[in-house]
Amino acid sequence: MKGMSIIVKKVAQLISGLIFLYGIYIITHGHLTPGGGFAGGAIIAGAYILNILAFGSDAMNLKNKEQGSSLSESLAIFIVLMLAVFALFIGSKIFFANYLPKGQLGEIISAGAIPLYNIFIGIEVAAAIITIFLALVIFKEEVKK
Amino acid sequence: MNSLIPLFVIVPLATSFLIMILGKFINGFQKTITPLVLLFLTVLSFYCLLNNHSNSYTYAIGGWEPIDNIPIAIYFVMDGFSLILLCIISLIGFLASVYSISYIAKFTSENNFYSLLCLMITGMSGVVLSGDLFNLFVFLEISVISSYALVAFGTEKEELEASFKYQVLGGIASFIILFAIGLIYWRTKTLNIADISALFHSHETSTFDLFIQILLISGFGLKAAMMPFHAWLPDAHSSAPSPISAMLSGVLIKAVGIYVIIRLFFTMFIVSEEISLLITTLGTISMVIGVLLAIGQWDIKRLLAYHSISQMGYVVLSIGIGLVLLARGVKPTVATLAIAGGLFHMVNHAVFKGLLFLNAGAIEHRINTRNLKEMGGLSKHMPVTSGTSFIASMAISGIPPFNGFFSKLIIIIAAVQAKFYLVAFLAVFVSVITLASFLKFQRYAFYNKSEHRSTSKIKEVPFPMLFSMIVMGILCLAFSLLAFPGIREQILGPAIDVLTNPNQYVQTIIGI
């Protein structure tokens, strides 16, 4: 897959950073506003996919990227599970208990462990969507050859 | 004991992610950790089964207490019935994973295989533990989606086609189930099984409830491959790698199909006589037609897959007879006997059908064909495979002293005592045809002279495969002991108690 014209490349470069920031905003405010890990993760994946579409798959070494995204996906979901298991060892010793202090309602740092879950679920979803996209691109390239 | 419950979900789930992370860097990590973890789960589940004193353990995830007796947490509930299922899931899972060490070595991407196997076990354990309809659905999807991928693991044309068919029909089933769960939520405003049960028992059964029950029977019937919904099973079970076929046939259709039907219809709904007669009829039809379709098959794994439909028919019809008697409110002892027969046959089927699929895999591993006409004379070269498959064939056909005989006997006695004479006759008739069909399997695979190939180079399969087959062969004999009174009360008794008094289940959750 070849890249698109220079106009598209420049606009994609400019826009993708903003999209990425917006995704981070959605994830970190997951416990306060609508959205959260899943929605924000999908937006972050969108930022990457936009760049891949604009610059074409030749420009990047996609196979290595696919391995990296698949690894970070497994790591993120494993950390989510471990955050839940960690609750078995402290406090009330109950799976998925919210062990951190709850804080003030409406503050960015509040709601105990829920923002942490949101962040890692965001990484997991972004990595998973990128992995699926790269798998489809790589499959198409291989069919062409 | 209560604090052990979430381990059944956490441990295989964590293993499956760990394999994806560490399996790339450490050689042989995946094939050592999976059997070890599943062995741990087997020991844990048998420990719980043997120390099951209060017969009902609950675990509220996140520690949310009920408010005004309305449960708001997601509950895990472990009682006699789910314990039996947990034991089969982890036991067959353990033996299948040991078997895979040699069997899967010829495939690439072993990491994906073991990771998906662990995910499938997570899903099934979650289904049998969940006390909440929506989480039951989520765990069901985890296990069936990983099984779609495992069916397509060989990535040949046939396997992909089977997996696609399985996905389409499984997707329809999931849609129907989710729709029914939505309707239940609309009607009762809750998803907790105990809470729904209390609400249903305090109201009259309306036509709307009957509609929900029919939807659930069709949805879970599709997952359990009962007769009108069986089209995906022979393809999917015969195309999957053999240890996975053993898991699918031995465990998956029970855990996500039969278990849920039994749990929902005994515990959650007030079942009318019509619905229970419908369940009995579905069971009888699948028992008879399954075996008639099996008899003409020449592909061993397809033959075994059709027999799975037929044997599941025994379980469903027996449970159905128990349900009819409970709905009529007559002969509680016969109802207990029928339920005991159904559960016993379910446990037995997991062992002997698992063993038969492993045997089929061993034959395929050595001579690369599944066609019975191209085999023959294997008993000299593969004595262990031949011996264990003889045990399993006799067990499935109901020959004493193997376990299949006792469970079929209990089912037939219960059917006669409940005055279902036609069903009892059909059960005997199907058992005879099953014997004929397995004698054909024995003769063509192991005793006939081969005309197509020289058999001199064929060796016995490697040790891990032999280990699983021998253990399952011993279990085929050992599970006969469950028929004897003292042991039956210890193992099957709690499960039957749970099913015959649904109030106990409701009270342990609502009355905390």
XYZ file of C-alpha atoms in Angstrom:
657
model
C 0.000 0.000 0.000
C 1.471 3.349 -1.051
C 1.147 6.606 0.859
C -1.223 9.402 -0.092
C -0.389 12.972 -1.277
C 1.701 15.400 0.750
C -1.385 17.400 1.775
C -2.980 14.339 3.343
C 0.296 13.377 5.034
C 0.741 16.826 6.618
C -2.892 17.056 7.779
C -2.734 13.552 9.222
C 0.431 14.476 11.125
C -1.213 17.597 12.522
C -4.519 15.954 13.418
C -3.300 12.670 14.832
C -1.636 14.298 17.846
C -4.854 16.051 18.757
C -6.838 12.821 18.372
C -4.323 11.061 20.598
C -4.661 13.743 23.285
C -8.452 13.546 23.091
C -8.263 9.788 23.616
C -6.117 10.312 26.713
C -8.628 12.870 27.985
C -11.513 10.391 27.549
C -9.588 7.657 29.353
C -8.431 9.717 32.320
C -11.880 11.220 32.873
C -13.539 7.808 32.544
C -14.778 7.791 36.134
C -16.222 11.321 35.896
C -17.713 11.731 32.417
C -19.207 9.402 29.829
C -16.619 7.227 28.087
C -13.710 5.467 29.705
C -11.107 2.891 28.847
C -12.871 1.283 25.919
C -14.014 4.464 24.160
C -10.722 6.272 24.738
C -8.687 3.283 23.625
C -10.618 3.136 20.358
C -9.886 6.830 19.757
C -6.152 6.359 20.434
C -6.098 3.453 17.989
C -7.773 5.786 15.482
C -4.812 8.186 15.711
C -2.370 5.420 14.781
C -4.569 4.032 12.015
C -4.909 7.496 10.457
C -1.111 7.757 10.183
C -0.774 4.270 8.714
C -3.427 5.067 6.104
C -1.824 8.381 5.163
C 1.782 7.158 4.932
C 1.063 3.710 3.517
C 2.182 0.365 4.803
C 5.467 0.420 2.837
C 6.815 3.262 4.954
C 6.642 1.256 8.161
C 7.914 -2.126 9.133
C 4.499 -3.505 9.951
C 5.429 -7.038 11.013
C 7.554 -5.755 13.904
C 4.866 -3.287 14.887
C 2.289 -6.070 14.919
C 4.381 -8.116 17.344
C 4.871 -5.080 19.568
C 1.188 -4.203 19.687
C 0.197 -7.781 20.342
C 2.692 -7.975 23.220
C 1.551 -4.711 24.785
C -2.044 -5.878 24.498
C -1.315 -9.048 26.472
C 0.706 -7.092 29.040
C -2.025 -4.494 29.573
C -4.807 -7.034 30.070
C -2.561 -9.017 32.401
C -1.964 -5.888 34.482
C -5.730 -5.274 34.662
C -6.208 -8.782 36.016
C -3.334 -8.326 38.468
C -4.855 -5.055 39.737
C -7.988 -7.058 40.537
C -6.007 -9.928 42.082
C -3.991 -7.451 44.183
C -7.215 -6.762 46.076
C -7.100 -10.373 47.301
C -3.996 -9.547 49.340
C -4.886 -6.281 51.039
C -7.827 -4.780 52.892
C -11.010 -6.802 52.715
C -9.273 -9.586 50.709
C -12.015 -9.694 48.065
C -11.484 -10.093 44.334
C -12.037 -6.781 42.492
C -12.473 -4.811 45.733
C -11.717 -1.098 45.448
C -8.727 -0.837 47.783
C -7.475 2.722 47.178
C -8.898 5.748 49.042
C -12.010 7.057 47.303
C -11.151 10.792 47.443
C -13.496 13.692 46.693
C -16.326 13.237 44.178
C -15.545 15.140 40.973
C -11.769 15.360 41.460
C -9.564 13.855 38.749
C -7.793 11.665 41.336
C -10.706 9.944 43.008
C -12.805 6.763 42.815
C -10.007 4.550 44.143
C -8.619 2.024 41.701
C -11.130 2.677 38.896
C -8.920 5.224 36.995
C -6.091 2.664 37.017
C -8.378 0.028 35.477
C -9.482 2.623 32.901
C -5.914 3.460 31.900
C -4.848 -0.143 31.380
C -8.091 -1.076 29.632
C -7.468 1.917 27.354
C -3.979 0.613 26.473
C -5.397 -2.888 25.944
C -8.202 -1.729 23.644
C -5.923 0.576 21.619
C -3.344 -2.203 21.192
C -6.013 -4.760 20.294
C -7.624 -2.585 17.623
C -4.220 -1.746 16.117
C -3.311 -5.445 16.120
C -6.521 -6.349 14.288
C -5.946 -3.552 11.750
C -2.312 -4.565 11.164
C -3.299 -8.218 10.827
C -5.756 -7.277 8.069
C -3.152 -5.086 6.295
C -0.450 -7.755 6.512
C -2.913 -10.372 5.241
C -3.736 -8.190 2.238
C -0.032 -7.615 1.455
C 0.676 -11.340 1.661
C -2.215 -12.164 -0.663
C -0.830 -9.685 -3.235
C 2.575 -11.355 -3.216
C -13.908 -22.495 51.051
C -15.703 -19.330 49.907
C -12.449 -17.533 49.228
C -11.303 -20.320 46.875
C -14.149 -19.754 44.407
C -12.675 -16.956 42.230
C -9.458 -18.967 41.753
C -11.270 -21.148 39.210
C -11.564 -18.092 36.962
C -8.440 -16.104 37.914
C -5.854 -18.864 37.531
C -6.605 -20.049 33.954
C -7.231 -16.455 32.818
C -3.871 -15.266 34.159
C -2.170 -18.310 32.627
C -3.593 -17.580 29.223
C -2.225 -13.994 29.274
C 1.109 -15.091 30.749
C 1.569 -17.580 27.920
C 1.104 -14.791 25.382
C 3.691 -12.625 27.182
C 6.366 -15.089 28.305
C 5.803 -17.867 25.764
C 7.667 -15.871 23.114
C 10.794 -15.538 25.254
C 10.975 -18.790 27.223
C 11.190 -21.985 25.244
C 8.650 -24.645 26.214
C 6.967 -22.352 28.764
C 3.499 -22.915 27.322
C 3.580 -26.695 27.430
C 4.845 -26.907 30.992
C 2.661 -24.278 32.612
C -0.688 -25.319 31.111
C -0.767 -28.912 32.419
C 0.600 -27.743 35.787
C -2.070 -25.087 36.191
C -4.834 -27.415 35.104
C -3.541 -30.100 37.482
C -3.731 -27.525 40.276
C -7.345 -26.714 39.297
C -8.210 -30.417 39.193
C -6.835 -30.948 42.696
C -8.637 -27.830 43.919
C -11.976 -28.848 42.435
C -11.781 -32.383 43.815
C -10.791 -30.953 47.210
C -13.907 -28.762 47.122
C -16.070 -31.672 45.942
C -14.965 -33.907 48.798
C -15.256 -31.180 51.447
C -18.633 -29.933 50.309
C -20.373 -29.628 53.690
C -22.866 -26.800 53.418
C -23.519 -27.458 49.703
C -23.757 -23.801 48.810
C -20.962 -21.257 48.779
C -21.294 -17.742 47.469
C -18.768 -15.055 46.629
C -19.719 -11.434 46.015
C -17.196 -9.893 43.612
C -16.029 -6.453 44.725
C -17.477 -7.038 48.186
C -20.791 -5.283 47.527
C -23.281 -6.137 50.253
C -26.976 -6.621 49.416
C -29.154 -3.575 50.108
C -32.619 -4.308 51.556
C -32.092 -7.963 50.622
C -31.627 -7.017 46.953
C -28.303 -8.472 45.754
C -26.345 -5.872 43.809
C -22.948 -7.573 43.481
C -21.974 -10.042 40.785
C -22.213 -13.405 42.519
C -20.252 -16.589 42.059
C -22.232 -19.521 43.421
C -20.643 -22.912 43.979
C -22.893 -25.811 44.931
C -22.940 -29.568 44.433
C -24.077 -29.330 40.836
C -21.542 -26.751 39.658
C -18.784 -28.618 41.538
C -19.395 -31.764 39.487
C -19.103 -29.710 36.304
C -15.965 -27.935 37.600
C -14.346 -31.297 38.307
C -15.005 -32.580 34.782
C -13.878 -29.318 33.181
C -10.531 -29.251 34.962
C -9.939 -33.014 34.794
C -10.617 -33.383 31.066
C -8.803 -30.081 30.481
C -5.735 -31.377 32.299
C -5.669 -34.674 30.385
C -6.260 -32.915 27.063
C -3.400 -30.497 27.754
C -1.001 -33.333 28.620
C -2.052 -35.084 25.412
C -1.456 -31.881 23.445
C 2.238 -31.767 24.413
C 3.009 -34.338 21.711
C -0.002 -33.840 19.490
C 0.294 -30.089 18.935
C 4.072 -30.174 18.396
C 3.493 -30.599 14.651
C 1.586 -27.296 14.418
C 3.099 -23.801 14.451
C 1.964 -21.154 16.970
C 1.682 -23.411 19.994
C 1.368 -20.311 22.186
C -1.965 -19.445 20.650
C -3.222 -22.981 21.140
C -2.480 -23.192 24.861
C -3.607 -19.636 25.472
C -6.955 -20.296 23.788
C -7.327 -23.590 25.669
C -6.886 -21.748 28.980
C -9.375 -19.078 27.890
C -11.894 -21.769 26.993
C -11.504 -23.317 30.444
C -11.887 -19.876 32.059
C -15.115 -19.357 30.163
C -16.572 -22.711 31.083
C -15.641 -22.388 34.774
C -17.200 -18.931 34.734
C -20.434 -20.249 33.205
C -20.873 -22.920 35.842
C -19.963 -20.565 38.716
C -21.802 -17.422 37.688
C -24.926 -16.546 39.641
C -25.845 -13.762 37.301
C -27.466 -14.091 33.868
C -25.466 -11.428 32.085
C -22.104 -12.648 33.339
C -23.150 -16.144 32.408
C -23.600 -14.821 28.876
C -20.197 -13.077 28.925
C -18.367 -16.198 30.098
C -20.283 -18.264 27.548
C -19.032 -15.964 24.799
C -15.445 -16.199 26.114
C -15.536 -19.969 25.891
C -17.321 -20.286 22.549
C -15.277 -17.593 20.799
C -12.046 -19.298 21.814
C -13.511 -22.587 20.615
C -14.299 -21.026 17.195
C -10.635 -20.155 16.900
C -9.528 -23.585 18.094
C -11.776 -25.396 15.604
C -10.077 -23.450 12.797
C -6.615 -24.151 14.270
C -5.474 -26.365 11.398
C -6.343 -23.576 8.881
C -7.117 -26.050 6.091
C -10.142 -25.526 3.873
C -12.326 -28.024 5.728
C -11.484 -26.646 9.158
C -12.142 -23.039 8.178
C -15.483 -24.022 6.686
C -16.466 -25.913 9.848
C -15.403 -22.995 12.009
C -17.391 -20.571 9.881
C -20.509 -22.723 10.128
C -20.000 -23.005 13.886
C -19.579 -19.224 14.155
C -22.744 -18.464 12.212
C -24.904 -20.900 14.164
C -23.217 -19.990 17.448
C -23.825 -16.324 16.689
C -27.523 -16.997 16.122
C -27.658 -18.901 19.415
C -25.919 -16.087 21.278
C -28.321 -13.582 19.770
C -31.350 -15.612 20.887
C -29.894 -16.027 24.386
C -29.103 -12.312 24.729
C -32.594 -11.453 23.501
C -34.127 -13.765 26.119
C -31.918 -12.251 28.843
C -33.063 -8.801 27.732
C -36.697 -9.861 27.991
C -36.098 -11.308 31.461
C -34.460 -8.041 32.534
C -37.380 -6.094 31.144
C -39.835 -8.211 33.081
C -38.031 -8.531 36.411
C -35.632 -5.529 36.512
C -32.824 -7.736 37.801
C -30.249 -10.143 36.432
C -29.380 -12.168 39.520
C -30.657 -15.737 39.060
C -31.788 -16.061 42.684
C -33.570 -12.715 42.596
C -35.318 -13.571 39.310
C -36.300 -16.925 40.728
C -37.893 -15.297 43.792
C -39.838 -12.912 41.543
C -41.018 -15.663 39.190
C -42.122 -17.817 42.103
C -44.237 -15.013 43.549
C -46.101 -14.328 40.286
C -48.309 -16.351 37.955
C -46.549 -17.732 34.873
C -47.713 -15.689 31.887
C -47.479 -16.363 28.159
C -44.569 -13.929 28.121
C -42.627 -16.205 30.477
C -43.376 -19.179 28.242
C -41.978 -17.221 25.288
C -38.772 -16.554 27.264
C -38.500 -20.230 28.159
C -38.884 -21.298 24.528
C -36.216 -18.767 23.466
C -33.820 -20.078 26.097
C -34.450 -23.694 25.095
C -33.665 -22.858 21.464
C -30.609 -20.763 22.314
C -28.968 -23.177 24.708
C -30.263 -26.107 22.656
C -28.187 -24.748 19.776
C -25.138 -24.570 22.038
C -25.814 -28.104 23.317
C -26.526 -29.407 19.779
C -29.892 -30.921 20.576
C -31.539 -32.474 17.563
C -33.172 -29.812 15.423
C -30.212 -27.526 16.183
C -27.352 -29.976 15.683
C -26.084 -29.033 12.214
C -22.805 -27.430 13.346
C -21.625 -30.166 15.694
C -20.440 -32.965 13.365
C -18.357 -30.547 11.277
C -16.903 -28.586 14.170
C -16.078 -31.560 16.387
C -14.504 -33.565 13.608
C -12.368 -30.731 12.212
C -10.851 -29.503 15.473
C -7.485 -30.891 16.677
C -8.222 -34.060 18.676
C -7.579 -32.782 22.222
C -9.915 -29.903 21.399
C -12.522 -32.311 20.037
C -12.309 -34.110 23.356
C -12.828 -30.813 25.185
C -15.682 -29.729 22.895
C -17.544 -33.017 22.984
C -16.619 -33.994 26.506
C -17.053 -30.701 28.290
C -18.102 -27.654 26.264
C -21.545 -28.815 25.115
C -22.300 -29.820 28.705
C -20.987 -26.734 30.448
C -22.468 -24.100 28.145
C -25.503 -26.058 26.946
C -26.922 -28.737 29.214
C -25.697 -27.184 32.487
C -27.386 -23.864 31.795
C -30.653 -25.478 30.671
C -30.740 -27.568 33.845
C -29.765 -24.662 36.099
C -32.296 -22.227 34.628
C -35.206 -24.624 34.358
C -34.777 -26.253 37.744
C -33.776 -23.185 39.732
C -35.065 -20.092 37.990
C -38.378 -20.855 36.297
C -41.525 -22.486 37.580
C -41.655 -25.163 34.943
C -44.967 -26.230 33.485
C -45.588 -29.817 32.424
C -45.733 -28.818 28.742
C -42.248 -27.308 28.725
C -40.764 -30.282 30.540
C -42.447 -32.685 28.105
C -40.952 -30.593 25.298
C -37.472 -30.986 26.811
C -37.978 -34.750 27.161
C -39.133 -34.979 23.545
C -36.126 -33.026 22.284
C -33.870 -35.373 24.241
C -35.551 -38.478 22.861
C -35.423 -37.219 19.279
C -31.721 -36.364 19.498
C -30.980 -39.730 21.115
C -32.662 -41.705 18.312
C -31.777 -39.644 15.241
C -28.206 -38.988 16.416
C -27.408 -42.677 16.517
C -29.163 -43.373 13.203
C -27.025 -40.702 11.540
C -23.896 -42.072 13.200
C -24.210 -45.601 11.932
C -23.458 -44.773 8.301
C -20.339 -42.671 8.959
C -16.884 -43.794 7.841
C -14.956 -40.800 9.214
C -14.124 -41.800 12.820
C -14.375 -38.335 14.321
C -17.665 -37.638 12.540
C -19.015 -40.937 13.847
C -18.013 -39.961 17.374
C -19.528 -36.490 16.941
C -22.917 -37.944 15.964
C -22.714 -40.246 18.974
C -22.210 -37.155 21.146
C -25.594 -35.872 19.980
C -27.147 -39.222 20.764
C -25.569 -39.560 24.221
C -26.509 -35.989 25.132
C -30.043 -37.048 24.227
C -29.898 -39.594 27.058
C -28.895 -36.877 29.523
C -31.565 -34.446 28.362
C -34.378 -36.987 28.317
C -33.490 -38.238 31.767
C -33.376 -34.735 33.207
C -36.628 -34.037 31.320
C -38.347 -37.006 32.985
C -37.237 -35.668 36.362
C -38.613 -32.250 35.429
C -41.978 -33.715 34.303
C -42.376 -35.585 37.580
C -41.405 -32.524 39.631
C -43.871 -30.380 37.639
C -46.652 -32.903 38.232
C -45.638 -33.139 41.875
C -45.766 -36.938 41.921
C -43.217 -39.685 42.672
C -40.362 -37.556 44.059
C -38.122 -40.618 44.498
C -38.393 -41.514 40.803
C -37.672 -37.889 39.882
C -34.532 -38.034 42.033
C -33.496 -41.274 40.336
C -34.012 -39.784 36.867
C -31.963 -36.683 37.708
C -29.244 -38.870 39.231
C -29.152 -40.957 36.046
C -28.863 -37.856 33.874
C -26.042 -36.314 35.912
C -24.228 -39.635 36.156
C -24.431 -40.174 32.407
C -23.166 -36.623 31.852
C -20.050 -37.313 33.947
C -19.503 -40.673 32.251
C -19.948 -39.258 28.785
C -17.245 -36.663 29.451
C -14.768 -39.436 30.257
C -15.499 -42.017 27.578
C -16.164 -39.581 24.751
C -13.030 -37.669 25.658
C -11.095 -40.923 25.557
C -12.576 -41.931 22.193
C -11.592 -38.612 20.632
C -8.071 -38.966 22.029
C -7.894 -42.470 20.498
C -9.072 -41.100 17.174
C -6.378 -38.431 17.464
C -3.729 -41.063 18.181
C -4.719 -43.023 15.071
C -4.738 -39.850 12.983
C -1.344 -38.858 14.437
C 0.235 -42.093 13.212
C -1.476 -42.903 9.903
C -2.791 -39.469 8.838
C -6.281 -40.534 7.943
C -9.659 -40.514 9.610
C -11.308 -42.854 7.130
C -12.197 -46.207 8.703
C -11.898 -47.996 5.350
C -8.195 -47.128 5.120
C -7.312 -48.442 8.576
C -7.029 -51.957 9.840
C -4.777 -54.236 11.832
C -3.701 -51.488 14.195
C -4.173 -53.561 17.359
C -0.764 -55.231 16.921
C 1.142 -51.988 16.443
C -0.764 -49.723 18.810
C -1.775 -52.018 21.714
C -2.481 -49.263 24.262
C -4.602 -47.217 21.871
C -6.461 -50.343 20.893
C -7.049 -51.433 24.498
C -8.208 -48.063 25.776
C -10.463 -47.543 22.798
C -11.997 -50.965 23.439
C -12.748 -49.898 27.036
C -14.298 -46.638 25.868
C -16.355 -48.348 23.153
C -17.734 -50.815 25.645
C -18.445 -48.002 28.112
C -20.385 -45.945 25.575
C -22.366 -48.983 24.394
C -23.377 -49.801 27.954
C -21.578 -53.081 28.605
C -20.976 -53.964 32.281
C -18.746 -53.393 34.287
C -17.961 -50.066 32.594
C -19.535 -46.816 33.726
C -21.893 -46.336 30.763
C -23.806 -49.464 31.722
C -24.739 -48.181 35.174
C -25.866 -44.748 34.056
C -27.936 -46.127 31.180
C -29.432 -48.700 33.561
C -30.458 -45.963 36.018
C -31.975 -43.895 33.195
C -33.961 -46.862 31.849
C -35.177 -47.886 35.324
C -36.263 -44.309 36.007
C -38.091 -44.129 32.660
C -39.930 -47.390 33.369
C -40.876 -46.336 36.890
C -42.145 -43.002 35.592
C -44.294 -44.947 33.070
C -42.450 -43.565 30.023
C -42.404 -46.996 28.399
C -41.748 -45.835 24.842
C -38.768 -43.743 25.981
C -37.360 -46.684 27.937
C -37.719 -48.951 24.906
C -36.037 -46.392 22.644
C -33.178 -46.010 25.133
C -32.502 -49.757 24.983
C -32.846 -49.779 21.198
C -30.387 -46.870 20.796
C -27.940 -48.588 23.119
C -27.973 -51.684 20.886
C -27.357 -49.615 17.752
C -24.542 -47.794 19.560
C -22.939 -51.151 20.293
C -23.233 -52.138 16.625
C -21.676 -48.889 15.514
C -18.745 -49.206 17.901
C -18.141 -52.824 16.975
C -17.781 -51.561 13.425
C -15.258 -48.983 14.657
C -13.283 -51.642 16.548
C -13.299 -54.103 13.692
C -12.315 -51.721 10.905
C -9.766 -49.755 12.874
C -7.997 -52.353 14.967
C -8.751 -55.945 13.959
C -9.348 -56.009 10.223
C -6.439 -56.741 7.863
C -5.420 -53.582 6.079
C -5.554 -53.788 2.306
C -4.392 -50.286 1.577
C -1.072 -49.792 3.287
C 1.725 -51.641 4.939
C 1.233 -51.360 8.677
C 4.707 -52.522 9.674
C 6.139 -49.019 10.192
C 3.385 -47.839 12.552
C 4.538 -47.265 16.126
C 2.680 -46.590 19.344
C 2.167 -42.871 20.111
C 4.527 -41.010 22.504
C 4.230 -41.099 26.289
C 2.154 -37.941 27.052
C -0.586 -39.161 24.713
C -0.467 -42.650 26.237
C -0.631 -41.180 29.744
C -3.883 -39.304 29.054
C -5.478 -42.292 27.358
C -4.558 -44.717 30.130
C -5.792 -42.385 32.884
C -9.094 -41.925 31.089
C -9.385 -45.678 30.560
C -8.937 -46.247 34.291
C -11.504 -43.545 35.025
C -14.002 -45.344 32.746
C -13.827 -48.263 35.166
C -13.504 -46.181 38.331
C -16.576 -44.059 37.666
C -18.707 -47.210 37.817
C -18.206 -46.918 41.580
C -20.435 -43.845 41.538
C -23.394 -46.175 41.022
C -22.986 -47.712 44.458
C -25.086 -46.210 47.244
C -22.442 -44.880 49.681
C -20.366 -43.136 47.038
C -23.341 -41.928 45.036
C -24.748 -39.993 47.999
C -21.359 -38.366 48.627
C -20.758 -37.159 45.055
C -24.089 -36.942 43.240
C -26.299 -36.430 46.316
C -25.540 -32.719 46.851
C -26.130 -31.987 43.153
C -29.530 -33.693 43.230
C -30.435 -31.813 46.422
C -29.659 -28.526 44.726
C -31.854 -29.366 41.746
C -34.826 -30.703 43.697
C -34.999 -27.827 46.231
C -34.508 -24.597 44.296
C -35.460 -22.604 47.425
C -32.169 -23.453 49.059
C -30.243 -21.770 46.229
C -32.420 -18.676 46.422
C -32.164 -18.412 50.184
C -28.384 -18.588 50.343
C -28.107 -15.535 48.100
C -31.101 -13.430 49.061
C -31.078 -14.276 52.743
C -27.455 -13.362 53.460
